[in-house]
CSV table of C-alpha atoms in Angstrom, one decimal:
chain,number,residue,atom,x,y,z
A,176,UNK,CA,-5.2,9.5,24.6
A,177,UNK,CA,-3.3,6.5,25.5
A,178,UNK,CA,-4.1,3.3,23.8
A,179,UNK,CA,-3.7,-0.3,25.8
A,180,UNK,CA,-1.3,-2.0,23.9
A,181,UNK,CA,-2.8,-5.4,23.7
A,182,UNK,CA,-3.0,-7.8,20.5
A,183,UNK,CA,-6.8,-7.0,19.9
A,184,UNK,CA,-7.2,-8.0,16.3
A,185,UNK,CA,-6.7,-11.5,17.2
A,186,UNK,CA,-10.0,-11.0,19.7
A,187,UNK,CA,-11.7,-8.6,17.8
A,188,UNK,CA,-11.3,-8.6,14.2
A,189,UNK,CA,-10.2,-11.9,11.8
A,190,UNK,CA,-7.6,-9.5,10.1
A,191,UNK,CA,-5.6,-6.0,10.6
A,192,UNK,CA,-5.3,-3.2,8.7
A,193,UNK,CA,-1.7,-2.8,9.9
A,194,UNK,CA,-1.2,-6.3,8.0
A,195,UNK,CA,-1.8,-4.4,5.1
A,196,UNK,CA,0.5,-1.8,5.5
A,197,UNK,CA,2.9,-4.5,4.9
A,198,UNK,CA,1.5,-5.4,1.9
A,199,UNK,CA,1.5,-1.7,0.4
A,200,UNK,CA,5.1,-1.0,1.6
A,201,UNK,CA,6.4,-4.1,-0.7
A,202,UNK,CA,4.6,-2.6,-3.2
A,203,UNK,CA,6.6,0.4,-2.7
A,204,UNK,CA,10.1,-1.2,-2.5
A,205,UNK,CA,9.6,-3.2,-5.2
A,206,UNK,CA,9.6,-0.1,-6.7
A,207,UNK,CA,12.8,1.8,-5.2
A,208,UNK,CA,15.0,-0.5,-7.9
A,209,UNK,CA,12.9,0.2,-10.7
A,210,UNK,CA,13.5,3.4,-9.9
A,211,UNK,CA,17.2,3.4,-9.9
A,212,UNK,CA,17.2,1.3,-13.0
A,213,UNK,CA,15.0,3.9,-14.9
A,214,UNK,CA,17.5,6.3,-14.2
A,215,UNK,CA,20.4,4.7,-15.2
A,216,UNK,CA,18.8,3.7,-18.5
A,217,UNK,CA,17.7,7.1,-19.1
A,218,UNK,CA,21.6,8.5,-18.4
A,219,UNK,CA,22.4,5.8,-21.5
A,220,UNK,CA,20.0,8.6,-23.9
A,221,UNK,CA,16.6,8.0,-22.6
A,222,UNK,CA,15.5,6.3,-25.2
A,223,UNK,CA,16.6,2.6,-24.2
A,224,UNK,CA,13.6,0.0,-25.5
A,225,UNK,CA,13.6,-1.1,-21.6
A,226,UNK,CA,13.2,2.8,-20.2
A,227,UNK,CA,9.1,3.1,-21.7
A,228,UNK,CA,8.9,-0.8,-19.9
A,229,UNK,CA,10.0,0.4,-16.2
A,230,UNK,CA,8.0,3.1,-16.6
A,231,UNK,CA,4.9,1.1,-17.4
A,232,UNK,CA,6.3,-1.1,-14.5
A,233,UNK,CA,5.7,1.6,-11.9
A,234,UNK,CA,2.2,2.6,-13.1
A,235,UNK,CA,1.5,-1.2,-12.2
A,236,UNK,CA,3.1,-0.7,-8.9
A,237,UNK,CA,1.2,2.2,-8.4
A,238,UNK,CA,-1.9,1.3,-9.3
A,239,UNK,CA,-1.6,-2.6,-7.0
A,240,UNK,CA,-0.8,-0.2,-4.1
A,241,UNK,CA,-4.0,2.1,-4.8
A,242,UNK,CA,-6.2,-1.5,-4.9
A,243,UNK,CA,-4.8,-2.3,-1.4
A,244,UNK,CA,-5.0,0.7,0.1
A,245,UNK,CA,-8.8,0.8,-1.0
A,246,UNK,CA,-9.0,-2.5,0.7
A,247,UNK,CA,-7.1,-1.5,4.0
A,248,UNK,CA,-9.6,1.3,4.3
A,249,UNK,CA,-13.1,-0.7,3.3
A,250,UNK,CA,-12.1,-3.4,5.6
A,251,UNK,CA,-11.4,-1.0,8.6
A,252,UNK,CA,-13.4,-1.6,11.6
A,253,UNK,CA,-16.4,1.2,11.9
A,254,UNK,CA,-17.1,0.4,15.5
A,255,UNK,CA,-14.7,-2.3,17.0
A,256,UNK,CA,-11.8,-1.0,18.7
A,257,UNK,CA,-8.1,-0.7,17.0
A,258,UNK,CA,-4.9,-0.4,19.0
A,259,UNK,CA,-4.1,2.6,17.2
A,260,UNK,CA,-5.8,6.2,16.7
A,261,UNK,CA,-8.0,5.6,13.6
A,262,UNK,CA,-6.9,9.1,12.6
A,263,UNK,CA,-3.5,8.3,12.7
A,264,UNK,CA,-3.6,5.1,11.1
A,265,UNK,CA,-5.4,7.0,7.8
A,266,UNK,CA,-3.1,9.9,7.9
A,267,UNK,CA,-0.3,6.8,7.5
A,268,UNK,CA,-2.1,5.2,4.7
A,269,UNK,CA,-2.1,8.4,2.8
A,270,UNK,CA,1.6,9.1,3.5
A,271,UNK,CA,3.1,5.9,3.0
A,272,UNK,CA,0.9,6.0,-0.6
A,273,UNK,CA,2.5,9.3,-1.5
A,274,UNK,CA,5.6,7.6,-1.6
A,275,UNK,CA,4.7,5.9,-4.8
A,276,UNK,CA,2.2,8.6,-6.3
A,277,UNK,CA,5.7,10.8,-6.4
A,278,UNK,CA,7.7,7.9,-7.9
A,279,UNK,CA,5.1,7.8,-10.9
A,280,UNK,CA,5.2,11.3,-11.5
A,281,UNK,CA,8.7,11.1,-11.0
A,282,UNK,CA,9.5,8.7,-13.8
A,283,UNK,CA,6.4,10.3,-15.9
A,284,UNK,CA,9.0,13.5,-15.8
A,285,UNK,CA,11.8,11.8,-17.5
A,286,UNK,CA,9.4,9.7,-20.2
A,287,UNK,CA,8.2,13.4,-21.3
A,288,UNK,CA,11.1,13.7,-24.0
A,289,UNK,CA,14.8,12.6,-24.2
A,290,UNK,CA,17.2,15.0,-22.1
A,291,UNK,CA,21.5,14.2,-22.9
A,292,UNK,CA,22.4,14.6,-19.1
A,293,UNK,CA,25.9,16.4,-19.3
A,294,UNK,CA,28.2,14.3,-18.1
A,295,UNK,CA,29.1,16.1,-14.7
A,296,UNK,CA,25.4,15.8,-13.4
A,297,UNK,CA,24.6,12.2,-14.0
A,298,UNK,CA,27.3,11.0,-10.9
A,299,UNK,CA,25.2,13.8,-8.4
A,300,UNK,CA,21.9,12.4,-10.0
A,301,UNK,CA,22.5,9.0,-9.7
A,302,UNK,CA,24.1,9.6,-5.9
A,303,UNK,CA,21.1,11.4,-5.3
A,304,UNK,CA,18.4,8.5,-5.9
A,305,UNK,CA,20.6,6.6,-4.3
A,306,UNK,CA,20.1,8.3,-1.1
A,307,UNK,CA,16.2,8.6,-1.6
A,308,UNK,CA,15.8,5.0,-2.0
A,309,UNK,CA,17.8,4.6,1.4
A,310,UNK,CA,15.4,6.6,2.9
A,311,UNK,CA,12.5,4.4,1.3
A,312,UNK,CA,14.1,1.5,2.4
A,313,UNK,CA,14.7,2.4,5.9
A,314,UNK,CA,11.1,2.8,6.1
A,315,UNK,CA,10.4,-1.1,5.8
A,316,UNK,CA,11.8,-2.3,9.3
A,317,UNK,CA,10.5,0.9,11.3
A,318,UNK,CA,7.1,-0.3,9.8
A,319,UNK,CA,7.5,-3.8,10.7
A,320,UNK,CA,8.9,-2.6,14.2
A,321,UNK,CA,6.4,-0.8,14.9
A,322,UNK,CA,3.8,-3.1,14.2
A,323,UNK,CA,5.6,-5.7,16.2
A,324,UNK,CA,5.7,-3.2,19.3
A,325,UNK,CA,1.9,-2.6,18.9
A,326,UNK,CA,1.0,-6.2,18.6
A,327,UNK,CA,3.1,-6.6,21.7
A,328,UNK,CA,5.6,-8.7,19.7
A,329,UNK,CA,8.5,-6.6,20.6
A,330,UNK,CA,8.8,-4.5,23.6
A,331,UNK,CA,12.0,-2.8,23.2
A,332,UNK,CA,10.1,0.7,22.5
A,333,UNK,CA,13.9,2.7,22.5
A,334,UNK,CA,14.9,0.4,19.7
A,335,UNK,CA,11.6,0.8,17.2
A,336,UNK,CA,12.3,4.8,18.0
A,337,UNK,CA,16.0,4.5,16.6
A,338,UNK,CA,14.8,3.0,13.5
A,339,UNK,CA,12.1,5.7,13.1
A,340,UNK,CA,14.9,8.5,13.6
A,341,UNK,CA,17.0,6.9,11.6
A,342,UNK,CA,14.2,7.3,8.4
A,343,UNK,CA,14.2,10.6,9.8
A,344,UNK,CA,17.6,11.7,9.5
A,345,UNK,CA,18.2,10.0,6.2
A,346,UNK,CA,15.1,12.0,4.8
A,347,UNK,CA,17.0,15.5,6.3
A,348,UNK,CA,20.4,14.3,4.4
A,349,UNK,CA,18.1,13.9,1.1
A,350,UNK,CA,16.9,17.3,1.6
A,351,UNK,CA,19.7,18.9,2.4
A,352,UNK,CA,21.7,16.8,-1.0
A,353,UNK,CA,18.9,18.5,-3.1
A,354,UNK,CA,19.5,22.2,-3.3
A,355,UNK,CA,22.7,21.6,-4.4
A,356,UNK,CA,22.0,19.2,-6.9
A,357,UNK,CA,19.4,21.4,-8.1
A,358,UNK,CA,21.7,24.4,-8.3
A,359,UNK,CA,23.6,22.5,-10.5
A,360,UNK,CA,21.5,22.2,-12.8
A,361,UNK,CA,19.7,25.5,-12.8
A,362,UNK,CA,23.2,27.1,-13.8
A,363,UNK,CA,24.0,24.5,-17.4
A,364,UNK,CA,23.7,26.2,-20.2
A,365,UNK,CA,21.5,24.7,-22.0
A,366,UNK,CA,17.3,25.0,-23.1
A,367,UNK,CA,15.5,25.7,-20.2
A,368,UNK,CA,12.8,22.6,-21.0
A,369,UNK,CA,15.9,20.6,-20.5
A,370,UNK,CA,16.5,22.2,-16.8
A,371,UNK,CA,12.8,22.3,-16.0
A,372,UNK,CA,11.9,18.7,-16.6
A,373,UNK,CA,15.5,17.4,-14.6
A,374,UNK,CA,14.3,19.8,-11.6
A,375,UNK,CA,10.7,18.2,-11.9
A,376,UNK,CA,12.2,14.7,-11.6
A,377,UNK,CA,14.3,15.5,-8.8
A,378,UNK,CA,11.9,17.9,-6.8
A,379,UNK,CA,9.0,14.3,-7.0
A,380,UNK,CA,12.2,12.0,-6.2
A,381,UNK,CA,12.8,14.8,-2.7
A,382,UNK,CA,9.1,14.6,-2.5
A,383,UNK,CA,9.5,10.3,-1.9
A,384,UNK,CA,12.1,10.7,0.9
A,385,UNK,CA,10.1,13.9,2.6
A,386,UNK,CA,6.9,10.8,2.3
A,387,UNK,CA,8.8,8.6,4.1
A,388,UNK,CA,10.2,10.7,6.8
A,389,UNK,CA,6.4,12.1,7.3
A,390,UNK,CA,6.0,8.1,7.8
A,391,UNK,CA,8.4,7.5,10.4
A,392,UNK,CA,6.3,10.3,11.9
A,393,UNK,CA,3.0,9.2,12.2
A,394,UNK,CA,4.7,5.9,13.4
A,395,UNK,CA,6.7,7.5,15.6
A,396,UNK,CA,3.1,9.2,17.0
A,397,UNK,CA,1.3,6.0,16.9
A,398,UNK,CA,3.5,4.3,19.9
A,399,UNK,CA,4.2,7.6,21.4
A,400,UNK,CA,3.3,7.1,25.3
């Protein structure tokens, strides 16, 4: 089904639900440093005073996002027309909000008990977030982009695609960093608690950047001709 792309909301409806899209993804990238930050306190011994205090951060972030994506959806127009598939626009919500629901678990992981991190797999580790939260953070301006091309506000439809490969791509390099990472440490020798709760964190931290890409997706579907 093709959808005329013309700026309806301002005829139709006094707000969009794609506005709040925007609001939800700051929630999330307000998030990707926390995330970082968490980790590197938890490489100090994981029992830093500040560690327990990001983590409580996220749960805040996480639960502001679930409040405004509860809004996105009560405010969505029953029976006046969107520019997008209504489907589609859900199946976004849900994805772009499994980016943080796998952050919180993510960090909930590491608050479970104090692991010492040898010292060979904190460089990978913290190489390895890095590269999810590039994915994460790629996903901002495809958002915006896309938005933009829907409301008509950019036209350049080649460009807004780049962006959305680009998430996509980053998300396959995250996937591809993982297995090794996680081989790594599969093969220390140490208690097995230690290596199950490390694999946890980086399996929900794989899980953020898979999210995203799924994101860059549904966008990529929402504008498709």
């Amino acid at each position: 089904m093709r959808f005329l792309r013309l700026p309806m909301f301002g005829l139709l409806t006094p707000t969009s639900p794609l506005d709040g899209l925007i609001d939800h993804y700051q929630k999330i990238h307000a998030c990707v440093d926390l995330i970082r930050e968490s980790l590197e306190c938890y490489l100090s011994g994981g029992t830093c005073r500040e560690f327990q205090e990001l983590v409580e951060q996220v749960d805040k972030l996480e639960n502001e996002a679930d409040k405004i994506k509860r809004s996105i959806r009560n405010k969505m127009p029953r029976r006046l027309l969107m520019p997008v598939d209504k489907t589609l626009f859900l199946n976004y919500t849900s994805a772009q909000d499994n980016i943080l629901d796998a952050a919180q678990e993510a960090v909930s992981w590491l608050a479970m008990r104090a692991v010492d991190v040898p010292a060979e797999l904190q460089k990978p580790m913290v190489l390895f977030i890095d590269e999810v939260m590039t994915t994460v953070t790629m996903l901002g301006p495809a958002l915006e982009s896309t938005i933009r091309f829907i409301y008509v506000e950019e036209l350049d439809r080649s460009a807004v695609k780049d962006k959305l490969r680009t998430v996509r791509r980053q998300k396959d390099k995250v996937f591809k960093a993982k297995g090794p990472l996680i081989s790594a440490i599969y093969n220390q020798d140490r208690d097995f608690k230690d290596i199950y709760q490390l694999i946890h964190f980086i399996q929900r931290m794989d899980d953020m950047s898979h999210s995203a890409g799924n994101c860059a997706e549904i966008l990529r579907a929402m504008i498709a001709k």
